[in-house]
Short mmCIF file of C-alpha atoms in Angstrom, two decimals:
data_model
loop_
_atom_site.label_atom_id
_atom_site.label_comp_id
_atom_site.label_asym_id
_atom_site.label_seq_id
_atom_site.Cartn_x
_atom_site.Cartn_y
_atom_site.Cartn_z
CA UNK R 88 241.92 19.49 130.42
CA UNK R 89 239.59 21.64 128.45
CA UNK R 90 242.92 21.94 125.92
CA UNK R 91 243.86 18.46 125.89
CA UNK R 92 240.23 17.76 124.19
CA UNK R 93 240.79 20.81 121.29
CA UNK R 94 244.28 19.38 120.29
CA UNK R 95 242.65 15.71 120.41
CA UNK R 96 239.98 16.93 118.59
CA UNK R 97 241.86 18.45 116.05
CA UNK R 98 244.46 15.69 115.34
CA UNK R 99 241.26 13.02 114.67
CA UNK R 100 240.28 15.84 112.15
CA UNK R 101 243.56 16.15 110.37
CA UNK R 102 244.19 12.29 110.56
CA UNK R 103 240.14 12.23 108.76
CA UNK R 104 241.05 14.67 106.43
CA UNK R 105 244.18 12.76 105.27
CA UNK R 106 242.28 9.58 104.93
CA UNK R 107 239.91 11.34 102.59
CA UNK R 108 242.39 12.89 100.60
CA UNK R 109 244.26 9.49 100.31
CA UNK R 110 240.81 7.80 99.43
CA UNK R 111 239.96 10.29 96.72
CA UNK R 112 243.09 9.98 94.97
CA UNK R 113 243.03 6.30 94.93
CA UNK R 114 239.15 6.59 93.12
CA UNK R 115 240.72 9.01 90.50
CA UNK R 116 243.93 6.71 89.68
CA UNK R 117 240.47 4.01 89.56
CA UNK R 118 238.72 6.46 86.96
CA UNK R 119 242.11 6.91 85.10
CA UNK R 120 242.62 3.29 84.33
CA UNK R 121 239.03 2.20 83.46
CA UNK R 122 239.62 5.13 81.24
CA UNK R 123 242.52 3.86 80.03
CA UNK R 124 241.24 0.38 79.44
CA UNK R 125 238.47 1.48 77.70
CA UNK R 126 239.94 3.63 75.18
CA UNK R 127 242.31 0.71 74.35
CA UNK R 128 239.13 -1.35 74.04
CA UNK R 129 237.77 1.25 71.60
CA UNK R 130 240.80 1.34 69.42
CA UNK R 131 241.05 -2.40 69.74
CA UNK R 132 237.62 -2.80 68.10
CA UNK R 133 237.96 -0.11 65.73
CA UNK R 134 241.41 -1.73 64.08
CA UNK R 135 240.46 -5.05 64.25
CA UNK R 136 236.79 -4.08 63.28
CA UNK R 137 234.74 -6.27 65.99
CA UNK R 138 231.76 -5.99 67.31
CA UNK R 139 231.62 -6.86 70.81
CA UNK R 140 228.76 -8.33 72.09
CA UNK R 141 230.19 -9.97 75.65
CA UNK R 142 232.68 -7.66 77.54
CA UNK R 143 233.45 -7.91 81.54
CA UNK R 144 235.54 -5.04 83.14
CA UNK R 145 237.64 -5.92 86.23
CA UNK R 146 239.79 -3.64 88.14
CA UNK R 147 242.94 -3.83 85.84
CA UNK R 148 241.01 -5.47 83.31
CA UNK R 149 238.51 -6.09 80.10
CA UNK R 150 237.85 -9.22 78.72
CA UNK R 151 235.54 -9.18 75.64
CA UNK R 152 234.01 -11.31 72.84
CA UNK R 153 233.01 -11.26 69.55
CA UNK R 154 230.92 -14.15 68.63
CA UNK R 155 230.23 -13.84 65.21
CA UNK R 156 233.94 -13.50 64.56
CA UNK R 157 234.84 -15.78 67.06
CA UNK R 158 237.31 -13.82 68.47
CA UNK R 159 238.49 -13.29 72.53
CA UNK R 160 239.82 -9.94 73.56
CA UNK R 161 241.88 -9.59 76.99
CA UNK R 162 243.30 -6.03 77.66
CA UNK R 163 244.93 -5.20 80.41
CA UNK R 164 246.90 -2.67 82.73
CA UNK R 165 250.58 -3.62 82.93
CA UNK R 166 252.95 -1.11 84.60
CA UNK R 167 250.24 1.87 83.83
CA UNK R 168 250.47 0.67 80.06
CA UNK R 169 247.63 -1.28 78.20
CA UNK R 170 248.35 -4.06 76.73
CA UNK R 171 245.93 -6.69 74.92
CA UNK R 172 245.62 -10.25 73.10
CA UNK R 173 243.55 -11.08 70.38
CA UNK R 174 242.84 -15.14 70.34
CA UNK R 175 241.43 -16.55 67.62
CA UNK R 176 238.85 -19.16 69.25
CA UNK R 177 239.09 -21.52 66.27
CA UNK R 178 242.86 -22.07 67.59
CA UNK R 179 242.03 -22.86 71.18
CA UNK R 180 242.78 -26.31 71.91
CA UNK R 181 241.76 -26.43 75.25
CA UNK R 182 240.70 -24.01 78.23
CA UNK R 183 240.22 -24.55 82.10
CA UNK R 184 239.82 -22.48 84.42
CA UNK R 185 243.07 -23.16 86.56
CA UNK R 186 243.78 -21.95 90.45
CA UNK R 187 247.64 -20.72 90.83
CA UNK R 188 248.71 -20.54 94.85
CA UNK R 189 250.96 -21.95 97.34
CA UNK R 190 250.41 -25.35 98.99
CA UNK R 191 250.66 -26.17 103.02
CA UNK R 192 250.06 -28.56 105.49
CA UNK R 193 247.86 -27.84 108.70
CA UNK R 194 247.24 -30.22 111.21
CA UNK R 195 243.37 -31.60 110.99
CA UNK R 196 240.91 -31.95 113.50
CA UNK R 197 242.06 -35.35 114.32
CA UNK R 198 245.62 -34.57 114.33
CA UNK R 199 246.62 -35.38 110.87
CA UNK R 200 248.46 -33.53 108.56
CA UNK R 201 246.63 -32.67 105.51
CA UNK R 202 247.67 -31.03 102.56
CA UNK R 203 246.04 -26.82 102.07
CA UNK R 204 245.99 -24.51 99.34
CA UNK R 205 246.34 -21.23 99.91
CA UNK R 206 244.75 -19.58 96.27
CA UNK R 207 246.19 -16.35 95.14
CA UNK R 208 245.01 -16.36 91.29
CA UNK R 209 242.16 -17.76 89.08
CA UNK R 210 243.16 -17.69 85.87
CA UNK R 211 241.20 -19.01 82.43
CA UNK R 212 244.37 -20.98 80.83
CA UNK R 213 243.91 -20.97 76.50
CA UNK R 214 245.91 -23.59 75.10
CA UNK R 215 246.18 -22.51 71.05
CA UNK R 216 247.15 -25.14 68.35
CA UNK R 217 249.60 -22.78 67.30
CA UNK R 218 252.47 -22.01 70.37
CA UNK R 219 252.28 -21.85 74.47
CA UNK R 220 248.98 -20.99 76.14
CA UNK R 221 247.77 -17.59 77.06
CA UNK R 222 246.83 -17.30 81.04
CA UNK R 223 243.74 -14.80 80.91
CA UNK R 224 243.72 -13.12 85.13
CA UNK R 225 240.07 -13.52 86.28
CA UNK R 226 241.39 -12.94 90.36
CA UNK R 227 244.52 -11.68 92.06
CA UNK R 228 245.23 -11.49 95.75
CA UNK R 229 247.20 -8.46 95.52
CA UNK R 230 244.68 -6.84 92.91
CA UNK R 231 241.15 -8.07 93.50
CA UNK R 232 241.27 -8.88 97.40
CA UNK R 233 240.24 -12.61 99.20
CA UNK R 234 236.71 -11.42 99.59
CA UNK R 235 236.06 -10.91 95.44
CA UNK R 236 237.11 -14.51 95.05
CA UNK R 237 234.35 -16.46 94.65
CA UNK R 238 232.43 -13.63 92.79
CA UNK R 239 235.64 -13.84 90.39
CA UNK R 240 236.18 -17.54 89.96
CA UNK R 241 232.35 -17.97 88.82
CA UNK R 242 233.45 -15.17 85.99
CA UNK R 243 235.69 -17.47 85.33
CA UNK R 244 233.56 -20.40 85.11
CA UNK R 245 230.63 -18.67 82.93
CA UNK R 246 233.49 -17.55 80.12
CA UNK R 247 234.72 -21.15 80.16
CA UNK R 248 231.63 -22.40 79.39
CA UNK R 249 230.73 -19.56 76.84
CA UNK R 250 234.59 -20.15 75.30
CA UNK R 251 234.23 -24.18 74.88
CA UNK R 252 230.28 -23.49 73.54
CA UNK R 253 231.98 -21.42 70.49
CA UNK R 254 234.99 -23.29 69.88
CA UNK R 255 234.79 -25.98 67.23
CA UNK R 256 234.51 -29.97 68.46
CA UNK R 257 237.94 -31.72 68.44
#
């Protein structure tokens, strides 16, 4: 009996230590790619030569803004590379903030059918003057988690109404 307790003991230990191990690593791969997001912000900035005076960092993401120059910067991690877009916010046409998911019907209270969406991305949508629009991620399922949603799509909200207060009147 007395030995069934030690090796019970000492599994829950291992099993703990694994799950700290596993939970470190994920923070440093964290730490890596804020790293890497921010040097690509640096070197963004320095090229261009902005001066930043809005900037939001996300998980997998920085959005900035230069208001003087009127310039939006969105850099982000794709397939452990950076990657970034510079729009020009005197070529914006348009922006919403637009919900991508899947839609689904669930019976109601009453026994109807009604018509669901199930949201897995928030996503600022720039339409330019000048060629397709650019989809700037604000919330993913996979990425961000259900419960940073709301948080995420007021982000969203507060950078369309800071976007359409610096573009020029149609």
């Amino acid at each position: 009996m007395n030995q069934t307790i030690w090796i019970a003991v000492l599994i829950l230990l291992s099993m703990a230590l694994i799950i700290a191990a596993l939970i470190m690593q994920a923070r440093k791969q964290t730490r890596r790619q804020q790293l890497l997001l921010q040097d690509e912000l640096n070197r963004a900035v320095a090229r261009q030569q902005l001066n930043i005076d809005w900037k939001e960092t996300f998980r997998n993401r920085i959005i900035a803004m230069d208001t003087a120059e009127r310039v939006l910067l969105y850099i982000r991690l794709e397939d452990n590379h950076t990657r970034y877009d510079l729009i020009d916010l005197d070529m914006v046409k348009s922006c919403e903030v637009v919900e991508a998911g899947n839609q689904y019907l669930e019976k109601g209270k009453k026994g109807k059918m009604q018509a669901k969406m199930h949201v897995n991305g928030i996503m600022l949508q720039l339409h330019t003057a000048n060629g397709p629009h650019l989809d700037v991620s604000f919330y993913s399922e996979v990425e961000d988690g259900t419960l940073a949603m709301k948080e995420l799509e007021s982000k969203a909200q507060e950078w369309l109404m800071a976007i359409n207060a610096l573009r020029k009147p149609a």
